[in-house]
Amino acid sequence: QLQLQESGPGLVKPSETLSLTCLVSGDSIFSYNTYWGWIRQPPGKGLEWIGSVFDSRTNYYNPSLGSRVTISVDTSKNQLHLTVYSVTAADTAVYFCARRRRYFGFDPWGQGTLVIVSS
Amino acid sequence: DIQMTQSPSSLSASVGDRITVTCRSSQDINTYLAWYQQKPGKVPKLLVSGASSLHSGVPSKFSGSGSGTDFILTISNLQPEDFATYYCQQYNSYPLTFGGGTKVEI
């Protein structure tokens, strides 16, 4: 059974870098026609797609985050990584990783990890 | 970017009701639309892909329809466990975008 588990620091200072890891178990991160993505949700607000990686090397990012975001894959560990640079309070959110098969929505999702940006 | 607009943003309903949630895209997205259910403090759960295909394990009380720019999620025989926030999401083109959500309350 496919499971995703996010991990990372729960508190990041403004202007610093947020780094999260998503451990994928039960499926290969090389799976055919599969995208691995990050989505976030500020407290009390809606969902925002951050970016996705396809085939371990093709990245898609939300322009709203500009060049502050990098998504990478560690194929040896079957992990997905998210890096957000120069964070501000607006980056405070629950961060989810999720799988999306081509022609389908995101499923499953990790349980999410809350990241608070505060000094 | 494709904007996804959901209406209403919230609605009140009773157990046993049939409700509809509407999602409109700013551009033609064919049927590349998904619906999710999210309960407070929980992970979003995929209900529908391809605008009308129920995800595995989702009860048939949920149904999706539409294509192009106008989509509907219908929930029949509303039960207490259906009170949640529902989101639509387009995956026709990048950036992927979500609707603002529809909160279904008792």
Tab-separated table of C-alpha atoms in Angstrom:
chain	number	residue	atom	x	y	z
A	1	GLN	CA	0.000	0.000	0.000
A	2	LEU	CA	1.401	3.354	-1.026
A	3	GLN	CA	2.203	5.682	1.843
A	4	LEU	CA	3.735	9.131	1.928
A	5	GLN	CA	5.256	10.694	5.016
A	6	GLU	CA	6.447	14.286	5.257
A	7	SER	CA	9.130	15.340	7.694
A	8	GLY	CA	11.035	18.484	8.496
A	9	PRO	CA	11.357	21.324	10.983
A	10	GLY	CA	8.135	22.747	12.296
A	11	LEU	CA	9.591	26.208	12.819
A	12	VAL	CA	11.651	28.281	10.418
A	13	LYS	CA	12.877	31.839	10.874
A	14	PRO	CA	11.971	34.540	8.346
A	15	SER	CA	14.438	34.874	5.453
A	16	GLU	CA	15.764	31.369	6.088
A	17	THR	CA	15.283	28.180	4.060
A	18	LEU	CA	12.510	25.645	4.553
A	19	SER	CA	13.437	22.060	3.708
A	20	LEU	CA	10.994	19.158	3.791
A	21	THR	CA	11.284	15.491	2.870
A	22	CYS	CA	8.570	13.122	1.732
A	23	LEU	CA	9.332	9.430	2.158
A	24	VAL	CA	7.495	7.300	-0.391
A	25	SER	CA	6.849	3.677	0.503
A	26	GLY	CA	4.896	1.062	-1.384
A	27	ASP	CA	5.630	2.475	-4.831
A	28	SER	CA	8.673	3.515	-6.783
A	29	ILE	CA	9.303	7.158	-7.355
A	30	PHE	CA	10.092	6.044	-10.906
A	31	SER	CA	6.542	4.798	-11.507
A	32	TYR	CA	5.245	5.155	-15.041
A	33	ASN	CA	3.085	8.187	-15.793
A	34	THR	CA	3.363	9.430	-12.225
A	35	TYR	CA	3.842	12.911	-10.864
A	36	TRP	CA	4.967	13.606	-7.296
A	37	GLY	CA	3.842	16.918	-5.948
A	38	TRP	CA	3.798	19.336	-3.046
A	39	ILE	CA	0.676	21.210	-2.003
A	40	ARG	CA	0.301	23.568	0.922
A	41	GLN	CA	-2.554	24.943	2.978
A	42	PRO	CA	-2.217	28.031	5.180
A	43	PRO	CA	-4.153	27.764	8.436
A	44	GLY	CA	-7.868	28.179	7.778
A	45	LYS	CA	-7.364	28.669	4.036
A	46	GLY	CA	-7.534	26.705	0.812
A	47	LEU	CA	-5.124	24.494	-1.076
A	48	GLU	CA	-2.227	25.801	-3.156
A	49	TRP	CA	-0.189	23.664	-5.523
A	50	ILE	CA	3.535	24.331	-5.090
A	51	GLY	CA	5.051	22.118	-7.750
A	52	SER	CA	5.512	18.632	-9.127
A	53	VAL	CA	8.214	16.404	-10.544
A	54	PHE	CA	7.676	13.886	-13.327
A	55	ASP	CA	9.915	11.031	-14.277
A	56	SER	CA	12.385	12.117	-11.579
A	57	ARG	CA	13.718	14.967	-13.679
A	58	THR	CA	11.014	17.179	-15.161
A	59	ASN	CA	9.871	19.872	-12.761
A	60	TYR	CA	6.798	22.062	-12.792
A	61	TYR	CA	6.501	24.981	-10.380
A	62	ASN	CA	3.847	27.455	-9.392
A	63	PRO	CA	4.952	30.869	-10.696
A	64	SER	CA	3.363	32.463	-7.616
A	65	LEU	CA	6.379	31.289	-5.628
A	66	GLY	CA	8.762	32.611	-8.231
A	67	SER	CA	12.220	31.131	-8.094
A	68	ARG	CA	12.060	30.421	-4.360
A	69	VAL	CA	11.120	26.760	-4.762
A	70	THR	CA	13.080	23.667	-5.720
A	71	ILE	CA	11.713	20.127	-5.840
A	72	SER	CA	14.069	17.219	-6.185
A	73	VAL	CA	14.046	13.461	-5.997
A	74	ASP	CA	16.431	11.116	-4.234
A	75	THR	CA	15.873	7.916	-6.157
A	76	SER	CA	18.187	5.882	-3.929
A	77	LYS	CA	16.032	6.633	-0.908
A	78	ASN	CA	12.686	6.924	-2.724
A	79	GLN	CA	12.273	10.419	-1.326
A	80	LEU	CA	10.902	13.689	-2.572
A	81	HIS	CA	12.360	16.957	-1.335
A	82	LEU	CA	11.008	20.481	-1.145
A	83	THR	CA	13.117	23.570	-0.588
A	84	VAL	CA	11.623	27.023	-0.182
A	85	TYR	CA	14.098	29.881	0.064
A	86	SER	CA	13.732	33.235	1.805
A	87	VAL	CA	10.582	32.304	3.675
A	88	THR	CA	8.180	34.825	5.145
A	89	ALA	CA	5.165	34.519	7.418
A	90	ALA	CA	3.081	33.954	4.274
A	91	ASP	CA	4.789	30.576	3.885
A	92	THR	CA	3.278	29.348	7.155
A	93	ALA	CA	1.146	26.389	6.164
A	94	VAL	CA	0.569	22.669	6.351
A	95	TYR	CA	2.680	21.137	3.605
A	96	PHE	CA	1.499	17.951	1.900
A	97	CYS	CA	3.218	15.673	-0.545
A	98	ALA	CA	1.031	13.631	-2.874
A	99	ARG	CA	1.124	11.383	-5.899
A	100	ARG	CA	-0.769	12.128	-9.088
A	101	ARG	CA	-1.119	9.627	-11.878
A	102	ARG	CA	-1.589	11.092	-15.339
A	103	TYR	CA	-5.281	11.869	-15.981
A	104	PHE	CA	-6.127	11.622	-12.271
A	105	GLY	CA	-6.205	13.838	-9.216
A	106	PHE	CA	-3.820	13.687	-6.283
A	107	ASP	CA	-4.000	10.435	-4.360
A	108	PRO	CA	-2.786	9.493	-1.896
A	109	TRP	CA	-1.598	12.397	0.226
A	110	GLY	CA	0.822	12.405	3.114
A	111	GLN	CA	-0.568	13.363	6.492
A	112	GLY	CA	0.904	16.848	6.142
A	113	THR	CA	3.389	18.745	8.249
A	114	LEU	CA	2.819	22.172	9.752
A	115	VAL	CA	5.576	24.685	9.154
A	116	ILE	CA	5.455	27.981	11.025
A	117	VAL	CA	7.624	30.855	9.900
A	118	SER	CA	8.406	33.006	12.890
A	119	SER	CA	11.355	34.555	14.646
B	1	ASP	CA	-3.157	30.719	-15.018
B	2	ILE	CA	-6.523	28.992	-15.036
B	3	GLN	CA	-8.757	30.357	-12.285
B	4	MET	CA	-11.132	27.944	-10.604
B	5	THR	CA	-14.227	29.488	-9.049
B	6	GLN	CA	-16.436	27.474	-6.745
B	7	SER	CA	-19.927	28.369	-5.669
B	8	PRO	CA	-21.287	28.674	-3.187
B	9	SER	CA	-18.394	29.230	-0.787
B	10	SER	CA	-20.543	27.694	1.924
B	11	LEU	CA	-23.925	26.108	2.224
B	12	SER	CA	-26.146	24.788	4.951
B	13	ALA	CA	-27.942	21.526	4.454
B	14	SER	CA	-29.722	18.839	6.400
B	15	VAL	CA	-29.199	15.120	6.713
B	16	GLY	CA	-30.874	13.421	3.779
B	17	ASP	CA	-30.565	16.417	1.448
B	18	ARG	CA	-29.176	16.344	-2.054
B	19	ILE	CA	-26.735	19.159	-2.745
B	20	THR	CA	-24.742	20.461	-5.674
B	21	VAL	CA	-21.443	22.323	-5.693
B	22	THR	CA	-20.400	24.199	-8.812
B	23	CYS	CA	-16.904	24.778	-10.147
B	24	ARG	CA	-16.151	27.031	-13.091
B	25	SER	CA	-12.803	27.331	-14.844
B	26	SER	CA	-11.590	30.463	-16.588
B	27	GLN	CA	-10.536	28.406	-19.621
B	28	ASP	CA	-11.625	25.188	-21.258
B	29	ILE	CA	-10.089	22.306	-19.290
B	30	ASN	CA	-11.865	19.488	-21.128
B	31	THR	CA	-12.576	17.001	-18.316
B	32	TYR	CA	-9.276	17.371	-16.496
B	33	LEU	CA	-10.953	18.113	-13.200
B	34	ALA	CA	-10.776	16.488	-9.786
B	35	TRP	CA	-12.915	16.888	-6.676
B	36	TYR	CA	-11.674	16.448	-3.106
B	37	GLN	CA	-13.294	16.251	0.310
B	38	GLN	CA	-11.475	17.611	3.325
B	39	LYS	CA	-12.620	17.366	6.915
B	40	PRO	CA	-11.155	19.670	9.604
B	41	GLY	CA	-7.613	18.693	10.492
B	42	LYS	CA	-7.613	15.893	7.942
B	43	VAL	CA	-5.962	15.186	4.616
B	44	PRO	CA	-7.861	15.946	1.405
B	45	LYS	CA	-9.461	12.848	-0.032
B	46	LEU	CA	-9.832	12.343	-3.783
B	47	LEU	CA	-13.461	11.787	-4.784
B	48	VAL	CA	-13.583	12.260	-8.543
B	49	SER	CA	-11.127	12.441	-11.437
B	50	GLY	CA	-11.822	13.168	-15.077
B	51	ALA	CA	-14.786	15.292	-13.979
B	52	SER	CA	-17.054	12.270	-13.528
B	53	SER	CA	-15.056	9.149	-12.631
B	54	LEU	CA	-15.477	8.133	-9.040
B	55	HIS	CA	-12.259	7.235	-7.285
B	56	SER	CA	-11.972	3.703	-5.968
B	57	GLY	CA	-13.902	3.231	-2.742
B	58	VAL	CA	-15.914	6.447	-3.025
B	59	PRO	CA	-19.620	5.777	-2.485
B	60	SER	CA	-21.994	6.257	-5.399
B	61	LYS	CA	-23.833	8.986	-3.510
B	62	PHE	CA	-21.122	11.252	-4.920
B	63	SER	CA	-21.251	12.104	-8.602
B	64	GLY	CA	-19.462	14.550	-10.832
B	65	SER	CA	-20.416	15.998	-14.169
B	66	GLY	CA	-19.413	18.632	-16.663
B	67	SER	CA	-16.801	19.421	-19.245
B	68	GLY	CA	-15.181	22.486	-20.724
B	69	THR	CA	-15.601	25.206	-18.129
B	70	ASP	CA	-18.550	24.175	-15.972
B	71	PHE	CA	-18.562	21.317	-13.497
B	72	ILE	CA	-20.829	20.033	-10.760
B	73	LEU	CA	-20.326	17.800	-7.759
B	74	THR	CA	-23.554	16.292	-6.478
B	75	ILE	CA	-23.935	14.593	-3.118
B	76	SER	CA	-27.107	12.638	-2.489
B	77	ASN	CA	-28.638	11.619	0.816
B	78	LEU	CA	-26.307	13.827	2.847
B	79	GLN	CA	-25.052	12.120	5.982
B	80	PRO	CA	-23.215	13.545	9.007
B	81	GLU	CA	-19.882	12.268	7.670
B	82	ASP	CA	-20.364	14.282	4.457
B	83	PHE	CA	-20.189	17.626	6.209
B	84	ALA	CA	-16.804	18.889	5.061
B	85	THR	CA	-15.120	21.283	2.657
B	86	TYR	CA	-15.029	20.315	-1.001
B	87	TYR	CA	-12.420	21.508	-3.491
B	88	CYS	CA	-12.171	21.261	-7.248
B	89	GLN	CA	-8.804	21.212	-9.017
B	90	GLN	CA	-7.856	21.415	-12.675
B	91	TYR	CA	-4.969	19.440	-14.112
B	92	ASN	CA	-5.346	20.491	-17.728
B	93	SER	CA	-2.360	22.806	-17.598
B	94	TYR	CA	0.285	24.241	-15.317
B	95	PRO	CA	0.155	25.758	-12.830
B	96	LEU	CA	-2.314	23.322	-11.342
B	97	THR	CA	-5.005	25.282	-9.544
B	98	PHE	CA	-7.641	24.627	-6.911
B	99	GLY	CA	-10.976	26.245	-6.330
B	100	GLY	CA	-11.447	28.198	-3.133
B	101	GLY	CA	-13.532	25.477	-1.521
B	102	THR	CA	-17.149	24.964	-0.562
B	103	LYS	CA	-17.889	24.341	3.089
B	104	VAL	CA	-20.927	22.154	3.628
B	105	GLU	CA	-22.396	22.721	7.070
B	106	ILE	CA	-25.309	21.356	8.984
